[in-house]
PDB file of C-alpha atoms in Angstrom:
ATOM      1  CA  MET J   1     -16.257  -3.514   9.598  1.00 47.00           C
ATOM      2  CA  THR J   2     -14.234  -6.423  11.020  1.00 52.00           C
ATOM      3  CA  GLU J   3     -10.738  -7.247   9.787  1.00 56.00           C
ATOM      4  CA  ASP J   4     -11.877 -10.603   8.326  1.00 61.00           C
ATOM      5  CA  LYS J   5     -14.708  -8.931   6.433  1.00 64.00           C
ATOM      6  CA  LYS J   6     -12.325  -6.309   5.066  1.00 66.00           C
ATOM      7  CA  ASP J   7      -9.985  -9.051   3.886  1.00 71.00           C
ATOM      8  CA  ARG J   8     -12.820 -10.972   2.231  1.00 76.00           C
ATOM      9  CA  LYS J   9     -13.852  -7.894   0.282  1.00 75.00           C
ATOM     10  CA  THR J  10     -10.261  -7.108  -0.686  1.00 78.00           C
ATOM     11  CA  ARG J  11      -9.671 -10.757  -1.690  1.00 82.00           C
ATOM     12  CA  LEU J  12     -12.745 -10.643  -3.947  1.00 82.00           C
ATOM     13  CA  THR J  13     -11.470  -7.422  -5.528  1.00 78.00           C
ATOM     14  CA  VAL J  14      -8.062  -9.007  -6.174  1.00 82.00           C
ATOM     15  CA  LEU J  15      -9.677 -12.160  -7.624  1.00 84.00           C
ATOM     16  CA  VAL J  16     -11.808 -10.067  -9.995  1.00 80.00           C
ATOM     17  CA  ALA J  17      -8.681  -8.241 -11.169  1.00 80.00           C
ATOM     18  CA  LEU J  18      -6.771 -11.535 -11.530  1.00 84.00           C
ATOM     19  CA  GLY J  19      -9.505 -13.137 -13.629  1.00 83.00           C
ATOM     20  CA  ALA J  20      -9.743 -10.110 -15.907  1.00 79.00           C
ATOM     21  CA  ASN J  21      -5.976  -9.908 -16.371  1.00 81.00           C
ATOM     22  CA  LEU J  22      -5.532 -13.610 -17.145  1.00 86.00           C
ATOM     23  CA  LEU J  23      -8.174 -13.534 -19.867  1.00 84.00           C
ATOM     24  CA  ILE J  24      -7.037 -10.356 -21.536  1.00 84.00           C
ATOM     25  CA  ALA J  25      -3.334 -11.244 -21.244  1.00 85.00           C
ATOM     26  CA  ALA J  26      -3.942 -14.334 -23.393  1.00 86.00           C
ATOM     27  CA  ALA J  27      -6.050 -12.343 -25.860  1.00 85.00           C
ATOM     28  CA  LYS J  28      -3.527  -9.516 -26.117  1.00 84.00           C
ATOM     29  CA  ALA J  29      -0.610 -11.907 -26.589  1.00 86.00           C
ATOM     30  CA  ALA J  30      -2.382 -13.856 -29.355  1.00 86.00           C
ATOM     31  CA  ALA J  31      -3.512 -10.699 -31.150  1.00 84.00           C
ATOM     32  CA  GLY J  32      -0.086  -9.084 -30.681  1.00 81.00           C
ATOM     33  CA  VAL J  33       1.728 -12.008 -32.281  1.00 83.00           C
ATOM     34  CA  LEU J  34      -0.827 -12.183 -35.108  1.00 81.00           C
ATOM     35  CA  ALA J  35      -0.657  -8.454 -35.829  1.00 76.00           C
ATOM     36  CA  GLY J  36       3.044  -8.023 -35.036  1.00 78.00           C
ATOM     37  CA  SER J  37       2.093  -5.031 -32.903  1.00 80.00           C
ATOM     38  CA  PRO J  38       4.690  -3.819 -30.365  1.00 80.00           C
ATOM     39  CA  ALA J  39       2.073  -1.791 -28.474  1.00 79.00           C
ATOM     40  CA  LEU J  40      -0.217  -4.805 -28.155  1.00 81.00           C
ATOM     41  CA  LEU J  41       2.669  -7.022 -27.026  1.00 82.00           C
ATOM     42  CA  SER J  42       3.580  -4.378 -24.459  1.00 81.00           C
ATOM     43  CA  GLU J  43       0.041  -4.475 -23.142  1.00 82.00           C
ATOM     44  CA  ALA J  44       0.188  -8.276 -23.016  1.00 84.00           C
ATOM     45  CA  ALA J  45       3.335  -8.068 -20.871  1.00 82.00           C
ATOM     46  CA  HIS J  46       1.562  -5.487 -18.724  1.00 80.00           C
ATOM     47  CA  SER J  47      -1.363  -7.862 -18.121  1.00 84.00           C
ATOM     48  CA  VAL J  48       0.939 -10.812 -17.364  1.00 84.00           C
ATOM     49  CA  ALA J  49       2.814  -8.694 -14.809  1.00 81.00           C
ATOM     50  CA  ASP J  50      -0.471  -7.616 -13.225  1.00 81.00           C
ATOM     51  CA  SER J  51      -1.638 -11.244 -13.018  1.00 84.00           C
ATOM     52  CA  MET J  52       1.519 -12.347 -11.213  1.00 82.00           C
ATOM     53  CA  ASN J  53       1.276  -9.383  -8.879  1.00 79.00           C
ATOM     54  CA  GLU J  54      -2.275 -10.282  -7.926  1.00 82.00           C
ATOM     55  CA  VAL J  55      -1.032 -13.755  -6.949  1.00 86.00           C
ATOM     56  CA  PHE J  56       1.480 -11.955  -4.680  1.00 83.00           C
ATOM     57  CA  LEU J  57      -1.335  -9.908  -3.168  1.00 81.00           C
ATOM     58  CA  LEU J  58      -3.429 -13.003  -2.464  1.00 84.00           C
ATOM     59  CA  ALA J  59      -0.424 -14.470  -0.648  1.00 83.00           C
ATOM     60  CA  ALA J  60      -0.111 -11.227   1.324  1.00 81.00           C
ATOM     61  CA  LEU J  61      -3.745 -11.355   2.432  1.00 81.00           C
ATOM     62  CA  ARG J  62      -3.411 -14.930   3.655  1.00 82.00           C
ATOM     63  CA  ARG J  63      -0.001 -14.726   5.327  1.00 83.00           C
ATOM     64  CA  SER J  64      -0.420 -11.339   7.031  1.00 80.00           C
ATOM     65  CA  ARG J  65      -3.271 -12.633   9.229  1.00 80.00           C
ATOM     66  CA  ARG J  66      -1.198 -15.348  10.898  1.00 84.00           C
ATOM     67  CA  PRO J  67      -1.169 -14.930  14.694  1.00 83.00           C
ATOM     68  CA  ALA J  68       1.927 -13.774  16.574  1.00 83.00           C
ATOM     69  CA  ASP J  69       4.343 -16.445  17.694  1.00 85.00           C
ATOM     70  CA  GLN J  70       7.647 -16.699  19.547  1.00 85.00           C
ATOM     71  CA  ARG J  71       9.743 -15.764  16.519  1.00 86.00           C
ATOM     72  CA  HIS J  72       7.424 -12.939  15.475  1.00 86.00           C
ATOM     73  CA  PRO J  73       5.934 -11.541  18.690  1.00 86.00           C
ATOM     74  CA  PHE J  74       4.427  -8.531  16.906  1.00 84.00           C
ATOM     75  CA  GLY J  75       2.640 -10.670  14.319  1.00 84.00           C
ATOM     76  CA  TYR J  76       2.931 -10.951  10.546  1.00 84.00           C
ATOM     77  CA  GLY J  77       1.181  -7.736   9.522  1.00 83.00           C
ATOM     78  CA  LYS J  78       4.181  -6.469   7.559  1.00 85.00           C
ATOM     79  CA  GLU J  79       3.862  -9.435   5.186  1.00 84.00           C
ATOM     80  CA  ARG J  80       1.449  -7.243   3.223  1.00 82.00           C
ATOM     81  CA  TYR J  81       4.149  -4.674   2.664  1.00 85.00           C
ATOM     82  CA  PHE J  82       6.724  -7.301   1.632  1.00 87.00           C
ATOM     83  CA  TRP J  83       4.479  -8.857  -1.014  1.00 83.00           C
ATOM     84  CA  SER J  84       3.405  -5.417  -2.201  1.00 82.00           C
ATOM     85  CA  LEU J  85       7.084  -4.581  -2.702  1.00 85.00           C
ATOM     86  CA  LEU J  86       7.480  -7.738  -4.805  1.00 83.00           C
ATOM     87  CA  ALA J  87       4.444  -6.680  -6.838  1.00 81.00           C
ATOM     88  CA  ALA J  88       6.063  -3.296  -7.500  1.00 83.00           C
ATOM     89  CA  VAL J  89       9.259  -5.021  -8.661  1.00 83.00           C
ATOM     90  CA  GLY J  90       7.170  -7.238 -10.952  1.00 80.00           C
ATOM     91  CA  ILE J  91       5.476  -4.213 -12.516  1.00 80.00           C
ATOM     92  CA  PHE J  92       8.863  -2.587 -13.080  1.00 81.00           C
ATOM     93  CA  VAL J  93      10.689  -5.587 -14.582  1.00 79.00           C
ATOM     94  CA  MET J  94       7.966  -7.505 -16.445  1.00 76.00           C
ATOM     95  CA  GLY J  95       5.788  -4.600 -17.458  1.00 79.00           C
ATOM     96  CA  GLY J  96       7.786  -1.399 -17.627  1.00 82.00           C
ATOM     97  CA  CYS J  97      11.120  -2.659 -18.957  1.00 83.00           C
ATOM     98  CA  PHE J  98       9.589  -5.049 -21.506  1.00 81.00           C
ATOM     99  CA  SER J  99       7.236  -2.350 -22.855  1.00 83.00           C
ATOM    100  CA  PHE J 100      10.047   0.168 -23.200  1.00 83.00           C
ATOM    101  CA  LEU J 101      12.272  -2.351 -24.992  1.00 84.00           C
ATOM    102  CA  GLN J 102       9.418  -3.236 -27.357  1.00 80.00           C
ATOM    103  CA  GLY J 103       9.169   0.405 -28.368  1.00 83.00           C
ATOM    104  CA  VAL J 104      12.922   0.755 -28.881  1.00 85.00           C
ATOM    105  CA  GLN J 105      13.044  -2.443 -30.938  1.00 82.00           C
ATOM    106  CA  ALA J 106      10.191  -1.230 -33.161  1.00 79.00           C
ATOM    107  CA  LEU J 107      12.000   2.061 -33.816  1.00 80.00           C
ATOM    108  CA  ARG J 108      15.239   0.280 -34.702  1.00 80.00           C
ATOM    109  CA  SER J 109      13.587  -2.272 -36.964  1.00 71.00           C
ATOM    110  CA  GLN J 110      14.401  -1.820 -40.638  1.00 50.00           C
ATOM    111  CA  GLU J 111      11.506  -3.988 -41.821  1.00 51.00           C
ATOM    112  CA  GLN J 112       8.252  -2.536 -43.140  1.00 51.00           C
ATOM    113  CA  GLU J 113       5.692  -2.926 -40.395  1.00 55.00           C
ATOM    114  CA  SER J 114       2.400  -4.489 -41.486  1.00 59.00           C
ATOM    115  CA  THR J 115      -0.965  -3.466 -40.027  1.00 60.00           C
ATOM    116  CA  GLY J 116      -2.927  -6.362 -41.469  1.00 63.00           C
ATOM    117  CA  GLY J 117      -4.129  -7.757 -38.146  1.00 72.00           C
ATOM    118  CA  TYR J 118      -4.689  -4.461 -36.386  1.00 78.00           C
ATOM    119  CA  VAL J 119      -8.472  -4.521 -36.643  1.00 82.00           C
ATOM    120  CA  ILE J 120      -8.507  -7.678 -34.525  1.00 83.00           C
ATOM    121  CA  GLY J 121      -5.934  -6.132 -32.213  1.00 82.00           C
ATOM    122  CA  LEU J 122      -8.032  -3.007 -31.690  1.00 85.00           C
ATOM    123  CA  SER J 123     -11.072  -5.188 -31.020  1.00 87.00           C
ATOM    124  CA  VAL J 124      -9.113  -7.062 -28.335  1.00 85.00           C
ATOM    125  CA  LEU J 125      -8.115  -3.737 -26.777  1.00 86.00           C
ATOM    126  CA  GLY J 126     -11.776  -2.716 -26.730  1.00 88.00           C
ATOM    127  CA  VAL J 127     -12.670  -5.861 -24.789  1.00 86.00           C
ATOM    128  CA  ALA J 128      -9.677  -5.294 -22.513  1.00 86.00           C
ATOM    129  CA  LEU J 129     -10.838  -1.752 -21.819  1.00 87.00           C
ATOM    130  CA  VAL J 130     -14.231  -3.038 -20.685  1.00 87.00           C
ATOM    131  CA  ALA J 131     -12.670  -5.763 -18.505  1.00 83.00           C
ATOM    132  CA  GLU J 132     -10.045  -3.490 -16.933  1.00 82.00           C
ATOM    133  CA  GLY J 133     -12.596  -0.742 -16.420  1.00 85.00           C
ATOM    134  CA  GLY J 134     -14.965  -3.172 -14.699  1.00 84.00           C
ATOM    135  CA  SER J 135     -12.192  -4.351 -12.382  1.00 80.00           C
ATOM    136  CA  LEU J 136     -11.272  -0.751 -11.564  1.00 84.00           C
ATOM    137  CA  LEU J 137     -14.889   0.124 -10.821  1.00 86.00           C
ATOM    138  CA  ARG J 138     -15.108  -2.882  -8.480  1.00 80.00           C
ATOM    139  CA  ALA J 139     -12.051  -1.676  -6.557  1.00 80.00           C
ATOM    140  CA  LEU J 140     -13.315   1.915  -6.384  1.00 83.00           C
ATOM    141  CA  TYR J 141     -16.713   0.667  -5.209  1.00 82.00           C
ATOM    142  CA  GLN J 142     -15.045  -1.149  -2.310  1.00 76.00           C
ATOM    143  CA  VAL J 143     -13.104   2.008  -1.387  1.00 75.00           C
ATOM    144  CA  ARG J 144     -16.298   4.087  -1.401  1.00 78.00           C
ATOM    145  CA  ARG J 145     -18.229   1.593   0.759  1.00 73.00           C
ATOM    146  CA  GLN J 146     -15.365   0.796   3.144  1.00 67.00           C
ATOM    147  CA  PRO J 147     -15.072   2.941   6.295  1.00 60.00           C
ATOM    148  CA  GLY J 148     -11.899   4.991   6.094  1.00 57.00           C
ATOM    149  CA  GLY J 149     -11.581   4.542   2.330  1.00 55.00           C
ATOM    150  CA  ILE J 150      -8.430   2.891   1.053  1.00 56.00           C
ATOM    151  CA  GLY J 151      -6.650   3.493   4.367  1.00 57.00           C
ATOM    152  CA  GLY J 152      -3.243   1.884   4.503  1.00 60.00           C
ATOM    153  CA  ASP J 153      -4.191  -1.354   2.699  1.00 70.00           C
ATOM    154  CA  PRO J 154      -1.339  -1.961   0.223  1.00 74.00           C
ATOM    155  CA  ALA J 155      -3.220  -4.769  -1.546  1.00 73.00           C
ATOM    156  CA  LEU J 156      -6.229  -2.598  -2.375  1.00 76.00           C
ATOM    157  CA  ARG J 157      -3.992   0.342  -3.272  1.00 79.00           C
ATOM    158  CA  THR J 158      -1.950  -1.859  -5.637  1.00 79.00           C
ATOM    159  CA  VAL J 159      -5.067  -3.211  -7.383  1.00 79.00           C
ATOM    160  CA  ILE J 160      -6.384   0.316  -7.950  1.00 83.00           C
ATOM    161  CA  ALA J 161      -2.996   1.473  -9.262  1.00 84.00           C
ATOM    162  CA  GLU J 162      -2.722  -1.548 -11.575  1.00 81.00           C
ATOM    163  CA  ASP J 163      -6.257  -1.256 -12.944  1.00 82.00           C
ATOM    164  CA  GLY J 164      -6.008   2.501 -13.421  1.00 88.00           C
ATOM    165  CA  THR J 165      -2.688   2.079 -15.210  1.00 87.00           C
ATOM    166  CA  ALA J 166      -4.131  -0.758 -17.299  1.00 85.00           C
ATOM    167  CA  VAL J 167      -7.007   1.426 -18.512  1.00 89.00           C
ATOM    168  CA  LEU J 168      -4.602   4.215 -19.446  1.00 91.00           C
ATOM    169  CA  GLY J 169      -2.231   1.687 -21.073  1.00 88.00           C
ATOM    170  CA  VAL J 170      -5.015   0.275 -23.250  1.00 88.00           C
ATOM    171  CA  LEU J 171      -5.908   3.795 -24.403  1.00 91.00           C
ATOM    172  CA  LEU J 172      -2.268   4.552 -25.235  1.00 90.00           C
ATOM    173  CA  ALA J 173      -1.844   1.282 -27.125  1.00 87.00           C
ATOM    174  CA  GLY J 174      -5.073   1.817 -29.042  1.00 88.00           C
ATOM    175  CA  ALA J 175      -4.083   5.357 -29.994  1.00 91.00           C
ATOM    176  CA  GLY J 176      -0.643   4.205 -31.159  1.00 89.00           C
ATOM    177  CA  MET J 177      -2.060   1.363 -33.254  1.00 86.00           C
ATOM    178  CA  ALA J 178      -4.720   3.603 -34.818  1.00 89.00           C
ATOM    179  CA  LEU J 179      -2.165   6.281 -35.745  1.00 89.00           C
ATOM    180  CA  HIS J 180       0.114   3.590 -37.183  1.00 85.00           C
ATOM    181  CA  MET J 181      -2.723   2.358 -39.370  1.00 85.00           C
ATOM    182  CA  VAL J 182      -3.631   5.855 -40.565  1.00 86.00           C
ATOM    183  CA  THR J 183      -0.123   7.220 -41.183  1.00 85.00           C
ATOM    184  CA  GLY J 184       1.788   4.025 -41.914  1.00 82.00           C
ATOM    185  CA  ARG J 185       4.486   5.182 -39.498  1.00 85.00           C
ATOM    186  CA  VAL J 186       5.508   2.781 -36.758  1.00 84.00           C
ATOM    187  CA  VAL J 187       6.925   5.624 -34.690  1.00 88.00           C
ATOM    188  CA  TRP J 188       3.451   6.269 -33.251  1.00 89.00           C
ATOM    189  CA  GLU J 189       3.096   2.735 -31.986  1.00 85.00           C
ATOM    190  CA  ALA J 190       6.682   2.596 -30.741  1.00 87.00           C
ATOM    191  CA  SER J 191       6.081   5.835 -28.843  1.00 90.00           C
ATOM    192  CA  ALA J 192       2.933   4.335 -27.302  1.00 89.00           C
ATOM    193  CA  SER J 193       4.929   1.287 -26.140  1.00 87.00           C
ATOM    194  CA  MET J 194       7.605   3.468 -24.548  1.00 90.00           C
ATOM    195  CA  ALA J 195       4.947   5.654 -22.935  1.00 90.00           C
ATOM    196  CA  ILE J 196       3.339   2.536 -21.445  1.00 86.00           C
ATOM    197  CA  GLY J 197       6.758   1.436 -20.167  1.00 87.00           C
ATOM    198  CA  LEU J 198       7.482   4.798 -18.560  1.00 89.00           C
ATOM    199  CA  LEU J 199       4.020   4.838 -16.987  1.00 88.00           C
ATOM    200  CA  LEU J 200       4.569   1.404 -15.459  1.00 85.00           C
ATOM    201  CA  VAL J 201       8.028   2.339 -14.183  1.00 88.00           C
ATOM    202  CA  TYR J 202       6.550   5.410 -12.469  1.00 89.00           C
ATOM    203  CA  VAL J 203       3.719   3.405 -10.874  1.00 86.00           C
ATOM    204  CA  ALA J 204       6.184   0.725  -9.742  1.00 86.00           C
ATOM    205  CA  TYR J 205       8.414   3.400  -8.191  1.00 88.00           C
ATOM    206  CA  ARG J 206       5.532   4.936  -6.240  1.00 87.00           C
ATOM    207  CA  LEU J 207       4.214   1.578  -4.984  1.00 84.00           C
ATOM    208  CA  GLY J 208       7.727   0.381  -4.141  1.00 86.00           C
ATOM    209  CA  LYS J 209       8.520   3.571  -2.234  1.00 87.00           C
ATOM    210  CA  GLU J 210       5.355   3.246  -0.129  1.00 84.00           C
ATOM    211  CA  ALA J 211       6.049  -0.436   0.591  1.00 84.00           C
ATOM    212  CA  ARG J 212       9.649   0.367   1.559  1.00 87.00           C
ATOM    213  CA  ASP J 213       8.554   3.086   3.974  1.00 85.00           C
ATOM    214  CA  GLN J 214       6.100   0.704   5.627  1.00 83.00           C
ATOM    215  CA  LEU J 215       8.605  -2.142   5.818  1.00 85.00           C
ATOM    216  CA  ILE J 216      11.301  -0.132   7.555  1.00 86.00           C
ATOM    217  CA  GLY J 217       8.814   1.189  10.118  1.00 84.00           C
ATOM    218  CA  GLU J 218       6.413   4.027   9.373  1.00 85.00           C
ATOM    219  CA  ALA J 219       4.852   6.178  12.086  1.00 88.00           C
ATOM    220  CA  VAL J 220       1.132   6.853  12.240  1.00 87.00           C
ATOM    221  CA  ASP J 221      -0.091  10.013  10.572  1.00 86.00           C
ATOM    222  CA  PRO J 222       0.652  13.287  12.430  1.00 88.00           C
ATOM    223  CA  GLU J 223      -3.008  13.910  13.308  1.00 89.00           C
ATOM    224  CA  LEU J 224      -3.378  10.538  15.026  1.00 88.00           C
ATOM    225  CA  ARG J 225      -0.084  11.050  16.854  1.00 90.00           C
ATOM    226  CA  ARG J 226      -1.325  14.442  18.063  1.00 92.00           C
ATOM    227  CA  ARG J 227      -4.526  12.865  19.373  1.00 91.00           C
ATOM    228  CA  ILE J 228      -2.622  10.131  21.210  1.00 91.00           C
ATOM    229  CA  ARG J 229      -0.366  12.722  22.821  1.00 92.00           C
ATOM    230  CA  ALA J 230      -3.378  14.845  23.768  1.00 92.00           C
ATOM    231  CA  LEU J 231      -4.965  11.831  25.483  1.00 92.00           C
ATOM    232  CA  LEU J 232      -1.773  11.231  27.458  1.00 91.00           C
ATOM    233  CA  ASP J 233      -1.516  14.911  28.418  1.00 90.00           C
ATOM    234  CA  GLU J 234      -5.069  14.759  29.772  1.00 89.00           C
ATOM    235  CA  GLN J 235      -4.241  12.041  32.294  1.00 88.00           C
ATOM    236  CA  PRO J 236      -4.099  13.639  35.775  1.00 87.00           C
ATOM    237  CA  GLU J 237      -1.209  11.456  36.940  1.00 86.00           C
ATOM    238  CA  ILE J 238       1.062  12.427  34.012  1.00 88.00           C
ATOM    239  CA  ASP J 239       3.281  15.426  34.678  1.00 87.00           C
ATOM    240  CA  ASN J 240       5.004  15.437  31.290  1.00 89.00           C
ATOM    241  CA  VAL J 241       5.128  13.382  28.070  1.00 90.00           C
ATOM    242  CA  ALA J 242       8.836  13.385  27.330  1.00 89.00           C
ATOM    243  CA  ASP J 243       8.638  11.362  24.103  1.00 91.00           C
ATOM    244  CA  LEU J 244       6.067   9.542  21.979  1.00 92.00           C
ATOM    245  CA  LEU J 245       6.953   6.959  19.326  1.00 91.00           C
ATOM    246  CA  THR J 246       4.573   5.077  17.031  1.00 92.00           C
ATOM    247  CA  MET J 247       5.013   2.471  14.308  1.00 91.00           C
ATOM    248  CA  ARG J 248       2.551   0.647  12.078  1.00 88.00           C
ATOM    249  CA  LEU J 249       3.016  -3.105  12.409  1.00 87.00           C
ATOM    250  CA  GLY J 250       0.398  -3.984   9.823  1.00 81.00           C
ATOM    251  CA  LEU J 251      -2.899  -2.902   8.346  1.00 75.00           C
ATOM    252  CA  ASP J 252      -4.716  -2.954  11.702  1.00 78.00           C
ATOM    253  CA  SER J 253      -1.888  -3.069  14.223  1.00 85.00           C
ATOM    254  CA  THR J 254       0.103  -0.223  15.731  1.00 89.00           C
ATOM    255  CA  LEU J 255       2.850   0.022  18.336  1.00 91.00           C
ATOM    256  CA  VAL J 256       2.735   2.975  20.746  1.00 93.00           C
ATOM    257  CA  ALA J 257       5.682   3.713  23.045  1.00 92.00           C
ATOM    258  CA  ALA J 258       5.813   6.739  25.362  1.00 92.00           C
ATOM    259  CA  ARG J 259       8.292   8.017  27.922  1.00 91.00           C
ATOM    260  CA  ILE J 260       6.331   9.850  30.589  1.00 90.00           C
ATOM    261  CA  ASP J 261       6.997  11.582  33.889  1.00 89.00           C
ATOM    262  CA  LEU J 262       4.417  10.919  36.599  1.00 86.00           C
ATOM    263  CA  ARG J 263       3.600  13.456  39.271  1.00 84.00           C
ATOM    264  CA  PRO J 264       5.585  12.984  42.500  1.00 82.00           C
ATOM    265  CA  GLY J 265       4.277  11.058  45.472  1.00 78.00           C
ATOM    266  CA  LEU J 266       2.953   7.868  43.868  1.00 78.00           C
ATOM    267  CA  ASP J 267       4.054   4.583  45.393  1.00 81.00           C
ATOM    268  CA  SER J 268       4.969   1.537  43.289  1.00 81.00           C
ATOM    269  CA  GLU J 269       1.500  -0.005  43.493  1.00 85.00           C
ATOM    270  CA  GLU J 270      -0.154   3.234  42.375  1.00 84.00           C
ATOM    271  CA  VAL J 271       2.333   3.560  39.519  1.00 85.00           C
ATOM    272  CA  GLU J 272       1.428   0.077  38.282  1.00 87.00           C
ATOM    273  CA  LEU J 273      -2.291   0.787  38.472  1.00 89.00           C
ATOM    274  CA  VAL J 274      -1.891   4.119  36.680  1.00 87.00           C
ATOM    275  CA  SER J 275       0.202   2.476  33.978  1.00 89.00           C
ATOM    276  CA  GLU J 276      -2.420  -0.187  33.296  1.00 90.00           C
ATOM    277  CA  ARG J 277      -5.211   2.373  33.244  1.00 90.00           C
ATOM    278  CA  ILE J 278      -3.382   4.592  30.749  1.00 90.00           C
ATOM    279  CA  LYS J 279      -2.622   1.635  28.478  1.00 91.00           C
ATOM    280  CA  ALA J 280      -6.282   0.617  28.586  1.00 90.00           C
ATOM    281  CA  ALA J 281      -7.360   4.173  27.751  1.00 90.00           C
ATOM    282  CA  VAL J 282      -5.090   4.273  24.682  1.00 90.00           C
ATOM    283  CA  ALA J 283      -6.237   0.838  23.514  1.00 89.00           C
ATOM    284  CA  LYS J 284      -9.899   1.787  24.007  1.00 90.00           C
ATOM    285  CA  ALA J 285      -9.525   5.004  22.008  1.00 89.00           C
ATOM    286  CA  TRP J 286      -7.542   3.265  19.216  1.00 88.00           C
ATOM    287  CA  PRO J 287      -8.282  -0.495  19.038  1.00 86.00           C
ATOM    288  CA  GLU J 288      -5.511  -0.946  16.450  1.00 85.00           C
ATOM    289  CA  ALA J 289      -2.975  -0.029  19.186  1.00 87.00           C
ATOM    290  CA  HIS J 290      -2.226  -3.665  19.976  1.00 87.00           C
ATOM    291  CA  HIS J 291       1.073  -2.909  21.710  1.00 89.00           C
ATOM    292  CA  VAL J 292       1.343  -0.016  24.176  1.00 91.00           C
ATOM    293  CA  PHE J 293       4.560   0.492  26.150  1.00 91.00           C
ATOM    294  CA  LEU J 294       5.135   3.132  28.830  1.00 90.00           C
ATOM    295  CA  ASP J 295       8.557   4.120  30.163  1.00 88.00           C
ATOM    296  CA  ILE J 296       7.648   5.743  33.469  1.00 83.00           C
ATOM    297  CA  THR J 297       9.744   8.006  35.667  1.00 74.00           C
ATOM    298  CA  ASP J 298       8.863  10.135  38.651  1.00 60.00           C
ATOM    299  CA  ALA J 299       8.827  13.828  37.914  1.00 54.00           C
ATOM    300  CA  PRO J 300      10.991  16.015  40.135  1.00 54.00           C
ATOM    301  CA  PRO J 301       9.087  18.058  42.725  1.00 54.00           C
ATOM    302  CA  ASP J 302       7.499  21.216  41.321  1.00 51.00           C
ATOM    303  CA  ALA J 303       9.490  23.294  43.773  1.00 39.00           C
ATOM    304  CA  GLN J 304      12.690  22.176  42.081  1.00 42.00           C
ATOM    305  CA  ARG J 305      11.505  23.062  38.606  1.00 44.00           C
ATOM    306  CA  SER J 306      11.158  26.601  37.377  1.00 41.00           C
ATOM    307  CA  PRO J 307       7.964  27.529  35.448  1.00 40.00           C
ATOM    308  CA  ALA J 308      10.024  28.067  32.281  1.00 37.00           C
ATOM    309  CA  THR J 309      11.532  24.576  32.527  1.00 37.00           C
ATOM    310  CA  ARG J 310       8.134  23.019  33.177  1.00 37.00           C
ATOM    311  CA  ASP J 311       6.608  24.810  30.183  1.00 39.00           C
ATOM    312  CA  ALA J 312       9.517  23.841  27.925  1.00 34.00           C
ATOM    313  CA  SER J 313       9.334  20.176  28.921  1.00 36.00           C
ATOM    314  CA  ALA J 314       5.612  20.071  28.204  1.00 33.00           C
TER     315      ALA J 314
END
């Protein structure tokens, strides 16, 4: 699957989630104000936060595909991670903190809480459950059909995390409202609001941590690094791979840098040809390796190296 086709599918998934969240955010907010329900208002804040985050993700999809230029010679692939970090902050501030404060405020309120509009509120949550569940199924369907699954796509990962959290949040809010209606005790609904807040804070922390790791420069997974090193070790001209560094520059772009010792006796022209051939071999095996750098030195003659030293360096 080409990069553009992947982005089109991910963009459609984000747009489906955005449309669902905008509709149910308005419905939750109206029903929450009518019913005076802290859990429903918490869910409304949750949906508003998700809607804003999906706008961030759409910006990430568009901006991360810009070609490299003089100021950004390695491209704009890390834009995805930046906007995903902003989405995590949005979930934390707008969703998690507001929901937790709604629960605390409900517990501290001295007024008798009314449940007069809760039937409408529960009906809205039922519609929200269907909409959020449909959006989640759309995202999971893309993951199942996409080669490599979710891979390292932060936009798709964020949509799945948001929709999964939204489904669980709706269930928590519904349970809290129902128990409030049955028992007449607002503590159930306040607890549901705080639980939603804590859930959102946890999800925001996990998404933010992943985005931070990718922004500061994350290596490829150990298995891929092992395969790259094995390919280098197989090259007949390479005497030793002294060091191998990798860094993901974006969803489909990786930097590979290796310090290698070539076998003795190669002249400068041969070294250049060998270098180009090795770079081509790496790029052919892993097309996402857009930048391959080799720091080449001549290995000392075998006669000057003991077997133990040679084995240790390898």
